[in-house]
């Protein structure tokens, strides 16, 4: 391409930092790529890990994204009531080559009306709620559907970013980045997803129910808001 690849990452209070910083570490090593971290104001944004990240642009000043990226976290559900943030996603998506997310960032995309009729993934605890937006929930680590690329929960952001790098650049570029950051996971336990043999089935059931109670009403209100917008 004739100019730098523009990756625009949306920031918001309550973001799960690894959803953002894992992919950002990979994106930062891609050739001829510029990263923007956008929010309403250029001031520290508190993550769910207790430390803050400072955006380097605003939602109004951000460049047009080639790759639009939304991380997850409970804060993604609070974006449902933020018309400026949702309009930013809609506006950016019209010119983006790829519209992407990790974890519950897919819910922000869905609330903006960008995932209807698409296959998408999210963190397993909330994945089923995507269906209420007219999305096909897909329990895979990384899901590609046209120009929409979504990653599952938190640590899947690394796989998501490498997969996207391979598509945008080449598998060789992605492999070189993987080697450079020594991404060679070997977890001490085999309990990293509900399907793994050491996963606690009771924990899975309780967590899904808790997320349904916490986030289900927020999703339903967002679906209603989106429906009213589409009627207008």
JSON list of N, CA and C in Angstrom, two decimals, residues 202-228:
[
{"chain": "A", "resi": 202, "resn": "UNK", "atom": "N", "xyz": [-18.94, -26.36, 37.20]},
{"chain": "A", "resi": 202, "resn": "UNK", "atom": "CA", "xyz": [-19.80, -25.53, 38.04]},
{"chain": "A", "resi": 202, "resn": "UNK", "atom": "C", "xyz": [-19.46, -24.06, 37.87]},
{"chain": "A", "resi": 203, "resn": "UNK", "atom": "N", "xyz": [-18.18, -23.75, 37.78]},
{"chain": "A", "resi": 203, "resn": "UNK", "atom": "CA", "xyz": [-17.77, -22.36, 37.57]},
{"chain": "A", "resi": 203, "resn": "UNK", "atom": "C", "xyz": [-18.29, -21.84, 36.24]},
{"chain": "A", "resi": 204, "resn": "UNK", "atom": "N", "xyz": [-18.22, -22.68, 35.21]},
{"chain": "A", "resi": 204, "resn": "UNK", "atom": "CA", "xyz": [-18.71, -22.29, 33.90]},
{"chain": "A", "resi": 204, "resn": "UNK", "atom": "C", "xyz": [-20.20, -21.94, 33.97]},
{"chain": "A", "resi": 205, "resn": "UNK", "atom": "N", "xyz": [-20.98, -22.82, 34.57]},
{"chain": "A", "resi": 205, "resn": "UNK", "atom": "CA", "xyz": [-22.43, -22.62, 34.66]},
{"chain": "A", "resi": 205, "resn": "UNK", "atom": "C", "xyz": [-22.77, -21.36, 35.46]},
{"chain": "A", "resi": 206, "resn": "UNK", "atom": "N", "xyz": [-22.09, -21.19, 36.59]},
{"chain": "A", "resi": 206, "resn": "UNK", "atom": "CA", "xyz": [-22.37, -20.05, 37.46]},
{"chain": "A", "resi": 206, "resn": "UNK", "atom": "C", "xyz": [-21.97, -18.74, 36.78]},
{"chain": "A", "resi": 207, "resn": "UNK", "atom": "N", "xyz": [-20.86, -18.75, 36.06]},
{"chain": "A", "resi": 207, "resn": "UNK", "atom": "CA", "xyz": [-20.39, -17.53, 35.41]},
{"chain": "A", "resi": 207, "resn": "UNK", "atom": "C", "xyz": [-21.31, -17.13, 34.27]},
{"chain": "A", "resi": 208, "resn": "UNK", "atom": "N", "xyz": [-21.73, -18.09, 33.47]},
{"chain": "A", "resi": 208, "resn": "UNK", "atom": "CA", "xyz": [-22.66, -17.79, 32.37]},
{"chain": "A", "resi": 208, "resn": "UNK", "atom": "C", "xyz": [-23.96, -17.21, 32.92]},
{"chain": "A", "resi": 209, "resn": "UNK", "atom": "N", "xyz": [-24.47, -17.79, 34.00]},
{"chain": "A", "resi": 209, "resn": "UNK", "atom": "CA", "xyz": [-25.71, -17.29, 34.59]},
{"chain": "A", "resi": 209, "resn": "UNK", "atom": "C", "xyz": [-25.52, -15.89, 35.15]},
{"chain": "A", "resi": 210, "resn": "UNK", "atom": "N", "xyz": [-24.38, -15.65, 35.79]},
{"chain": "A", "resi": 210, "resn": "UNK", "atom": "CA", "xyz": [-24.11, -14.32, 36.34]},
{"chain": "A", "resi": 210, "resn": "UNK", "atom": "C", "xyz": [-24.02, -13.27, 35.24]},
{"chain": "A", "resi": 211, "resn": "UNK", "atom": "N", "xyz": [-23.38, -13.61, 34.13]},
{"chain": "A", "resi": 211, "resn": "UNK", "atom": "CA", "xyz": [-23.26, -12.67, 33.03]},
{"chain": "A", "resi": 211, "resn": "UNK", "atom": "C", "xyz": [-24.62, -12.45, 32.35]},
{"chain": "A", "resi": 212, "resn": "UNK", "atom": "N", "xyz": [-25.43, -13.49, 32.31]},
{"chain": "A", "resi": 212, "resn": "UNK", "atom": "CA", "xyz": [-26.77, -13.34, 31.74]},
{"chain": "A", "resi": 212, "resn": "UNK", "atom": "C", "xyz": [-27.59, -12.35, 32.57]},
{"chain": "A", "resi": 213, "resn": "UNK", "atom": "N", "xyz": [-27.47, -12.45, 33.89]},
{"chain": "A", "resi": 213, "resn": "UNK", "atom": "CA", "xyz": [-28.22, -11.54, 34.76]},
{"chain": "A", "resi": 213, "resn": "UNK", "atom": "C", "xyz": [-27.65, -10.13, 34.71]},
{"chain": "A", "resi": 214, "resn": "UNK", "atom": "N", "xyz": [-26.32, -10.00, 34.67]},
{"chain": "A", "resi": 214, "resn": "UNK", "atom": "CA", "xyz": [-25.68, -8.69, 34.67]},
{"chain": "A", "resi": 214, "resn": "UNK", "atom": "C", "xyz": [-25.82, -7.98, 33.33]},
{"chain": "A", "resi": 215, "resn": "UNK", "atom": "N", "xyz": [-25.58, -8.71, 32.25]},
{"chain": "A", "resi": 215, "resn": "UNK", "atom": "CA", "xyz": [-25.47, -8.08, 30.95]},
{"chain": "A", "resi": 215, "resn": "UNK", "atom": "C", "xyz": [-26.70, -8.26, 30.07]},
{"chain": "A", "resi": 216, "resn": "UNK", "atom": "N", "xyz": [-27.53, -9.25, 30.36]},
{"chain": "A", "resi": 216, "resn": "UNK", "atom": "CA", "xyz": [-28.71, -9.49, 29.54]},
{"chain": "A", "resi": 216, "resn": "UNK", "atom": "C", "xyz": [-29.62, -8.27, 29.43]},
{"chain": "A", "resi": 217, "resn": "UNK", "atom": "N", "xyz": [-29.98, -7.61, 30.55]},
{"chain": "A", "resi": 217, "resn": "UNK", "atom": "CA", "xyz": [-30.83, -6.42, 30.44]},
{"chain": "A", "resi": 217, "resn": "UNK", "atom": "C", "xyz": [-30.18, -5.29, 29.64]},
{"chain": "A", "resi": 218, "resn": "UNK", "atom": "N", "xyz": [-28.86, -5.13, 29.76]},
{"chain": "A", "resi": 218, "resn": "UNK", "atom": "CA", "xyz": [-28.15, -4.10, 28.99]},
{"chain": "A", "resi": 218, "resn": "UNK", "atom": "C", "xyz": [-28.22, -4.41, 27.50]},
{"chain": "A", "resi": 219, "resn": "UNK", "atom": "N", "xyz": [-28.05, -5.69, 27.17]},
{"chain": "A", "resi": 219, "resn": "UNK", "atom": "CA", "xyz": [-28.14, -6.10, 25.77]},
{"chain": "A", "resi": 219, "resn": "UNK", "atom": "C", "xyz": [-29.54, -5.85, 25.23]},
{"chain": "A", "resi": 220, "resn": "UNK", "atom": "N", "xyz": [-30.56, -6.21, 26.00]},
{"chain": "A", "resi": 220, "resn": "UNK", "atom": "CA", "xyz": [-31.94, -6.03, 25.54]},
{"chain": "A", "resi": 220, "resn": "UNK", "atom": "C", "xyz": [-32.25, -4.55, 25.29]},
{"chain": "A", "resi": 221, "resn": "UNK", "atom": "N", "xyz": [-31.78, -3.68, 26.17]},
{"chain": "A", "resi": 221, "resn": "UNK", "atom": "CA", "xyz": [-32.01, -2.25, 25.96]},
{"chain": "A", "resi": 221, "resn": "UNK", "atom": "C", "xyz": [-31.28, -1.76, 24.71]},
{"chain": "A", "resi": 222, "resn": "UNK", "atom": "N", "xyz": [-30.06, -2.28, 24.50]},
{"chain": "A", "resi": 222, "resn": "UNK", "atom": "CA", "xyz": [-29.30, -1.88, 23.32]},
{"chain": "A", "resi": 222, "resn": "UNK", "atom": "C", "xyz": [-29.97, -2.36, 22.04]},
{"chain": "A", "resi": 223, "resn": "UNK", "atom": "N", "xyz": [-30.54, -3.55, 22.08]},
{"chain": "A", "resi": 223, "resn": "UNK", "atom": "CA", "xyz": [-31.27, -4.06, 20.92]},
{"chain": "A", "resi": 223, "resn": "UNK", "atom": "C", "xyz": [-32.47, -3.18, 20.62]},
{"chain": "A", "resi": 224, "resn": "UNK", "atom": "N", "xyz": [-33.18, -2.77, 21.67]},
{"chain": "A", "resi": 224, "resn": "UNK", "atom": "CA", "xyz": [-34.34, -1.88, 21.48]},
{"chain": "A", "resi": 224, "resn": "UNK", "atom": "C", "xyz": [-33.91, -0.54, 20.89]},
{"chain": "A", "resi": 225, "resn": "UNK", "atom": "N", "xyz": [-32.80, 0.02, 21.41]},
{"chain": "A", "resi": 225, "resn": "UNK", "atom": "CA", "xyz": [-32.30, 1.30, 20.90]},
{"chain": "A", "resi": 225, "resn": "UNK", "atom": "C", "xyz": [-31.93, 1.18, 19.42]},
{"chain": "A", "resi": 226, "resn": "UNK", "atom": "N", "xyz": [-31.29, 0.09, 19.08]},
{"chain": "A", "resi": 226, "resn": "UNK", "atom": "CA", "xyz": [-30.89, -0.12, 17.69]},
{"chain": "A", "resi": 226, "resn": "UNK", "atom": "C", "xyz": [-32.10, -0.28, 16.80]},
{"chain": "A", "resi": 227, "resn": "UNK", "atom": "N", "xyz": [-33.11, -0.99, 17.27]},
{"chain": "A", "resi": 227, "resn": "UNK", "atom": "CA", "xyz": [-34.33, -1.18, 16.49]},
{"chain": "A", "resi": 227, "resn": "UNK", "atom": "C", "xyz": [-35.01, 0.16, 16.25]},
{"chain": "A", "resi": 228, "resn": "UNK", "atom": "N", "xyz": [-35.09, 1.01, 17.29]},
{"chain": "A", "resi": 228, "resn": "UNK", "atom": "CA", "xyz": [-35.72, 2.33, 17.14]},
{"chain": "A", "resi": 228, "resn": "UNK", "atom": "C", "xyz": [-34.94, 3.19, 16.15]}
]
